Short mmCIF file of C-alpha atoms and ligand atoms in Angstrom, two decimals:
data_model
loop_
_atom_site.label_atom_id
_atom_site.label_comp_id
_atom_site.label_asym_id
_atom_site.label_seq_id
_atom_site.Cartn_x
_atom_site.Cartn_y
_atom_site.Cartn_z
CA UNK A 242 -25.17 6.45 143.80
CA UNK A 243 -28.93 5.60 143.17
CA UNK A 244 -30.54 3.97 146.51
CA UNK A 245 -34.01 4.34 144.25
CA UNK A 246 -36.63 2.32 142.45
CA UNK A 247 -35.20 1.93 138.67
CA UNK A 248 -38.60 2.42 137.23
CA UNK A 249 -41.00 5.11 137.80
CA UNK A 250 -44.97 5.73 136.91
CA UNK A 251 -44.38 8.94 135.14
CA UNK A 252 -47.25 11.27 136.90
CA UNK A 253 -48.23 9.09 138.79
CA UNK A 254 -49.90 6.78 136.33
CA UNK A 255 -48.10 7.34 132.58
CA UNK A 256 -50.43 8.02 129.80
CA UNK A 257 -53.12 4.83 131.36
CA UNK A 258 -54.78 7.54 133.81
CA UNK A 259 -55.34 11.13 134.19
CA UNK A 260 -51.71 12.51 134.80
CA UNK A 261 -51.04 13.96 138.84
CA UNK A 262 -54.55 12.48 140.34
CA UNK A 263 -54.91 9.57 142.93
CA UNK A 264 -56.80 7.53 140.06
CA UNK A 265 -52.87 7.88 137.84
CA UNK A 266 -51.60 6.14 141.36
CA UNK A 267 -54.17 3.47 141.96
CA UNK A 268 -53.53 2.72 138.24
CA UNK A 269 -49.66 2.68 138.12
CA UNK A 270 -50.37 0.18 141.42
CA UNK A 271 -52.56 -1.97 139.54
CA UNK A 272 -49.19 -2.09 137.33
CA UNK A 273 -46.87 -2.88 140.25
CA UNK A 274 -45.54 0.86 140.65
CA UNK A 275 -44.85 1.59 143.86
CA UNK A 276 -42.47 4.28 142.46
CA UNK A 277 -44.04 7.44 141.12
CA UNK A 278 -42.76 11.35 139.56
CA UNK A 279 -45.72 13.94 140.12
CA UNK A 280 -45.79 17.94 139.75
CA UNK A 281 -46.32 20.17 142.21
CA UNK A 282 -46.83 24.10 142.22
CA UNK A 283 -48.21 26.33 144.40
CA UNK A 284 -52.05 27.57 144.37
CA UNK A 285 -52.75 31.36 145.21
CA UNK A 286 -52.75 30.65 149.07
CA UNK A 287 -49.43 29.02 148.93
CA UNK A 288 -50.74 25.88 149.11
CA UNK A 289 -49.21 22.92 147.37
CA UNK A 290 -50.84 21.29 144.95
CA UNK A 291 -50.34 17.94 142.34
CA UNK A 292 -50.74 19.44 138.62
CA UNK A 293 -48.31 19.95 135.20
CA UNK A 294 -49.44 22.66 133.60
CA UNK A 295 -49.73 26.37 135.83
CA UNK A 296 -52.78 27.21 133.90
CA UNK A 297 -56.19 25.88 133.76
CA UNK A 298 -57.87 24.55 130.14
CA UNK A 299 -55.94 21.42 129.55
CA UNK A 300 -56.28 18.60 132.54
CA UNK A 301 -58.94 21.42 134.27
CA UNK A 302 -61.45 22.97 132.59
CA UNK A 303 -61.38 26.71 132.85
CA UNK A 304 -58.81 29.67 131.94
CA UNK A 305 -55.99 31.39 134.02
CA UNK A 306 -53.15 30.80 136.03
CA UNK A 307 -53.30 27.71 138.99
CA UNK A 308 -51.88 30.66 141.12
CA UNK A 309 -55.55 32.69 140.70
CA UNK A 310 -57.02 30.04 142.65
CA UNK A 311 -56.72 29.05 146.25
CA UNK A 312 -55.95 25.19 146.97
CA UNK A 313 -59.47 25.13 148.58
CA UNK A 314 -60.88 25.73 144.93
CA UNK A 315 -58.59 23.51 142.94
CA UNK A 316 -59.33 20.63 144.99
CA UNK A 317 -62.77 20.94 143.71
CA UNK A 318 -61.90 21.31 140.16
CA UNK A 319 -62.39 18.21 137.72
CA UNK A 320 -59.08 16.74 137.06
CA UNK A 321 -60.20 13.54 135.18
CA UNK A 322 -62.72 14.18 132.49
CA UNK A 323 -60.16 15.78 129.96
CA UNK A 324 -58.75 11.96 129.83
CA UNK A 325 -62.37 9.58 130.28
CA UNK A 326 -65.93 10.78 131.18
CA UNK A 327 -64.72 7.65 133.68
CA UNK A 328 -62.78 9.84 135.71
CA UNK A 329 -65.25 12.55 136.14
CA UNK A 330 -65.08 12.49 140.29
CA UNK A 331 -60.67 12.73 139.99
CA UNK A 332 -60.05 16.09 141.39
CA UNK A 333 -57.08 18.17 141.87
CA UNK A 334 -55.36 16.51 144.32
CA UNK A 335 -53.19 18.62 147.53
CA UNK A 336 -49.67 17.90 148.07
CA UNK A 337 -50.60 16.10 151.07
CA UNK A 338 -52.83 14.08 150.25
CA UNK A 339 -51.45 12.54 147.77
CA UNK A 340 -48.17 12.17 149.57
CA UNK A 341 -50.13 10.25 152.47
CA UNK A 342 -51.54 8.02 149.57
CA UNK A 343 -48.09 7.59 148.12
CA UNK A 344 -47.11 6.32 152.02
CA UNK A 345 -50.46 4.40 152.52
CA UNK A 346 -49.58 2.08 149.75
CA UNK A 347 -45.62 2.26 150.18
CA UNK A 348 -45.05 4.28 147.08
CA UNK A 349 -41.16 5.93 146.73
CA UNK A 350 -41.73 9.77 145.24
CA UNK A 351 -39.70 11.92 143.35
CA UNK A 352 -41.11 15.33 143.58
CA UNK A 353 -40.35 17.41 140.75
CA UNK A 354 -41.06 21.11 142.28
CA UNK A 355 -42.68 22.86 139.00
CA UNK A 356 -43.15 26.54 140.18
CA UNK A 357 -45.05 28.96 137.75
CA UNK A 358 -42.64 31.41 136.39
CA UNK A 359 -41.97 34.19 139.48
CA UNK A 360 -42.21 31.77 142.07
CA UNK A 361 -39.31 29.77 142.01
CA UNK A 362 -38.39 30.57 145.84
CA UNK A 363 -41.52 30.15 147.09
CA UNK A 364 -42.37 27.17 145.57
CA UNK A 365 -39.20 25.65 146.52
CA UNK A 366 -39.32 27.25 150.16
CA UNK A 367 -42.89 26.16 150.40
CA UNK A 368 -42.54 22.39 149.22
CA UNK A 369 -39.63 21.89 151.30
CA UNK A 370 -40.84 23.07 154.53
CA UNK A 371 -44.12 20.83 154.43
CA UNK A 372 -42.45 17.81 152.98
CA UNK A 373 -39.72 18.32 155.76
CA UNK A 374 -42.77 18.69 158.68
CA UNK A 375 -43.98 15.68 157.02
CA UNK A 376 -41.24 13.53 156.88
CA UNK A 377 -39.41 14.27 160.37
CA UNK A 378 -39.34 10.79 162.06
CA UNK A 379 -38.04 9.63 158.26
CA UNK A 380 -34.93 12.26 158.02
CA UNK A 381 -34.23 11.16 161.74
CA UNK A 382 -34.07 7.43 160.42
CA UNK A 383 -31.34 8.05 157.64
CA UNK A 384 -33.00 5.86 155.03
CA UNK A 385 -33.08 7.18 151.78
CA UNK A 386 -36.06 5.13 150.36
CA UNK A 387 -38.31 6.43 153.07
CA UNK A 388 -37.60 10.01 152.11
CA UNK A 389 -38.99 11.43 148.46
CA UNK A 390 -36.42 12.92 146.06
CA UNK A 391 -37.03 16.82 145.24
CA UNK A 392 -36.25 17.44 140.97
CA UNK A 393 -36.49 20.86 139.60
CA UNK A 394 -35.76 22.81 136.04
CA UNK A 395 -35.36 25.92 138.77
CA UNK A 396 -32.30 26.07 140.41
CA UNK A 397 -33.73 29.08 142.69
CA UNK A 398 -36.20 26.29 143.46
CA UNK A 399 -33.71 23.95 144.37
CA UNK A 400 -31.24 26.06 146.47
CA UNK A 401 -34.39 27.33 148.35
CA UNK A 402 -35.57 23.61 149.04
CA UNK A 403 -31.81 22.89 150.37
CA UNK A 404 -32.00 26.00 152.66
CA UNK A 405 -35.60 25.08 153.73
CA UNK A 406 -35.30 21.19 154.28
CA UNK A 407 -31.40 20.31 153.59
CA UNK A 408 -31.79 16.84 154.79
CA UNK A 409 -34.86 15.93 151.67
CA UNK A 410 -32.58 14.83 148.94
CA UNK A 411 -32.52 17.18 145.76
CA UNK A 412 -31.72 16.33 142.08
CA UNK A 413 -31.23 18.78 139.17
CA UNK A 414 -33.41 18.69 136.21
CA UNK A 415 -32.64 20.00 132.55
CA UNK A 416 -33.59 19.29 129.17
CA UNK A 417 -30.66 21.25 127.43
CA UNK A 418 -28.21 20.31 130.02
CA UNK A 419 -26.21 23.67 130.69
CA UNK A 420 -22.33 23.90 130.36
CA UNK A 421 -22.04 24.32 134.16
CA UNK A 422 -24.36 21.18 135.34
CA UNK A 423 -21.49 19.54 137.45
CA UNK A 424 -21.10 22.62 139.49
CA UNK A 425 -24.86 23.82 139.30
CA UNK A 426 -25.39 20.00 141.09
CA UNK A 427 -22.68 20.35 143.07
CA UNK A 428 -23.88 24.14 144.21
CA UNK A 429 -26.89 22.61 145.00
CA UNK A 430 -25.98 19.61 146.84
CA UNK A 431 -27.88 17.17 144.52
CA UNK A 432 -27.43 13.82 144.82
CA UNK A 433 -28.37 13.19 141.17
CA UNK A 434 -29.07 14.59 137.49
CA UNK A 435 -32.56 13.83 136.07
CA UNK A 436 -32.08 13.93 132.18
CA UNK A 437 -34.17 14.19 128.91
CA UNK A 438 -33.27 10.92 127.69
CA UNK A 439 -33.72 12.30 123.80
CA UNK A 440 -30.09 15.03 124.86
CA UNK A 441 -28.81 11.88 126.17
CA UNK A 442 -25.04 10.84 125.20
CA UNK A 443 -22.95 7.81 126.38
CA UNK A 444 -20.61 10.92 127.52
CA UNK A 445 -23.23 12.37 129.48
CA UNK A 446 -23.68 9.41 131.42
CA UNK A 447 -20.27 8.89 132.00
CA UNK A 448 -19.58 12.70 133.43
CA UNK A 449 -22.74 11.88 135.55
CA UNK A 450 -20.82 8.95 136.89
CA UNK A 451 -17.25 10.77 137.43
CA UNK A 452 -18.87 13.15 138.91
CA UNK A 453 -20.57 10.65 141.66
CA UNK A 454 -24.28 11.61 141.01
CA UNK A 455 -27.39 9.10 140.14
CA UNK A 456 -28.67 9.87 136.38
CA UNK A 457 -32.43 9.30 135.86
CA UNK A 458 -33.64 10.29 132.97
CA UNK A 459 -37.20 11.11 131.54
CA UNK A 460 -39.71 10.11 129.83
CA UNK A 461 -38.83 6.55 128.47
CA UNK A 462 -41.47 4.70 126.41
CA UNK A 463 -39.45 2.53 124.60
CA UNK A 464 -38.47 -0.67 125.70
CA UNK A 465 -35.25 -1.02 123.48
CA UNK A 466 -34.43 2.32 124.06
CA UNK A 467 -34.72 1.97 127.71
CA UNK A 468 -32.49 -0.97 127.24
CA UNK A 469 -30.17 1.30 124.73
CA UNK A 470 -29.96 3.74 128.37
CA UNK A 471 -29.50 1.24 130.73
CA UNK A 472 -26.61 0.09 128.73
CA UNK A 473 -25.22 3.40 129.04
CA UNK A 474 -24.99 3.65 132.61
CA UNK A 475 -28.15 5.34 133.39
CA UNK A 476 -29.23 4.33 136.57
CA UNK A 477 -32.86 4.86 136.25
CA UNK A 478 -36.09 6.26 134.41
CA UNK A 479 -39.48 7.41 134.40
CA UNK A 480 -42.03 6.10 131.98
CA UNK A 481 -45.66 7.02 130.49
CA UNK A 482 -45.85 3.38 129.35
CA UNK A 483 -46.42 1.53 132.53
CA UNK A 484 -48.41 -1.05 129.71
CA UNK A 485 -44.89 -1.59 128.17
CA UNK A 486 -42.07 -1.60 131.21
CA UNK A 487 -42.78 -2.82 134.45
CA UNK A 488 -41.49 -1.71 137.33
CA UNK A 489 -39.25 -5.25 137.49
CA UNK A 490 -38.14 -3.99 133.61
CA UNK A 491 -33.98 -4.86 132.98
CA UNK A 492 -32.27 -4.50 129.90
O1 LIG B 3 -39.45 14.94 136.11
C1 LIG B 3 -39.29 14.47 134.81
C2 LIG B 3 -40.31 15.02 133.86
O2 LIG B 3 -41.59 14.92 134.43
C3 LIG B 3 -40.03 16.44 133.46
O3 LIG B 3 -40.88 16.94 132.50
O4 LIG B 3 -42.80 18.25 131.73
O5 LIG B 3 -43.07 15.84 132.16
O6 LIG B 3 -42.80 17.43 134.04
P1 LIG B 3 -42.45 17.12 132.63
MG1 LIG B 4 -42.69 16.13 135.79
#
């Protein structure tokens, strides 16, 4: 039900590196990550690119929306100094690039598609249909682990990612998990829930598992409470503490 890594570098690096830059993936690799979750949204141009937040002022310096600026101006925007005058030179990274550094150093992605509020289809439509021209020779060879895994909060992201590139795998993503998540998954073709482990129940995890879908859950920095999870059935996690559970980490 879960092909996957059990331990991801929660964007891209956990809280040891600027979140979403290539410096969070060098440093969850100097960890022994070679399984990362990163944001992406869409820049005015509809161009994807690797950030949280879909305004500037907290990991970028300035004001407004990501979607005022084209991907050619992001990329040139200081993604690193918020978190150490050290990272100065990080810079909002594209999609692409840093899926091709994800494959460069055999890194396993899960994608969560983050798409400012009003462009849930586009997002969706737009991440899909690169990651899909991306990854053709991989959805010919049927491997899961050489494909990413597509998470959302929008389910109009999700089901426009499934019409766009229906062979990249999709998982839904809640916090609150809503009455209907068995058929929202199912509507969607999602091969697994991704969970706030805090709304975690043992019952959760075991309707997951009736239900034949992975559970991953987010954002795990607690080693007994990881274990506390695992015990539970949960298949796998992300984590900001790449300091405190490896990517080898078993209850
Ligand atoms: O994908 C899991 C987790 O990253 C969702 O929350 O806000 O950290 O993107 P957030
Ligand atoms: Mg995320």
């Amino acid at each position: 039900m879960w092909p996957y890594p059990k331990v991801l570098a929660h964007r891209g690096g956990g809280k040891l590196a600027p979140e979403n830059t290539l410096a969070a993936l060098a440093c969850g690799l100097s960890y022994g990550f070679h399984a990362v979750e990163f944001d992406v949204m869409l820049a005015r141009d509809g161009v994807p690119v690797v950030m949280h937040d879909p305004f500037l002022g907290r990991t970028v310096p300035g004001s407004g929306n990501v979607y005022d600026y084209d991907a050619a101006e992001l990329v040139a925007m200081d993604a690193g100094s918020w978190f150490a005058p050290r990272f100065r030179d990080e810079k909002v990274p594209l999609y692409t690039q840093f899926v091709d550094s994800c494959r460069e150093h055999n890194i396993w992605m899960n994608v969560e598609i983050k798409p400012a509020p009003g462009f849930e289809v586009a997002t969706g439509r737009a991440v899909a249909t690169l990651t899909r021209a991306m990854f053709g020779l991989q959805i010919a060879a049927d491997d899961p682990l050489q494909l990413p895994l597509f998470s959302s909060f929008s389910f109009e992201a999700l089901e426009a990612a499934a019409l766009a590139a229906p062979d990249i795998p999709r998982a839904l993503l809640v916090d609150e998990p809503p009455r209907d998540w068995v058929r929202q998954a199912a509507a969607l073709g999602a091969v697994a829930i991704h969970a706030n482990h805090k709304r975690l129940t043992p019952q959760f995890a075991r309707e997951a598992r009736d239900a034949g879908l992975g559970l991953f859950c987010y954002t795990v920095n607690d080693p007994v409470r990881a274990r506390e999870i695992l015990d539970w059935g949960v298949d796998a996690f992300c984590t900001d503490r790449i300091d405190l559970i490896g990517p080898d980490f078993v209850r």
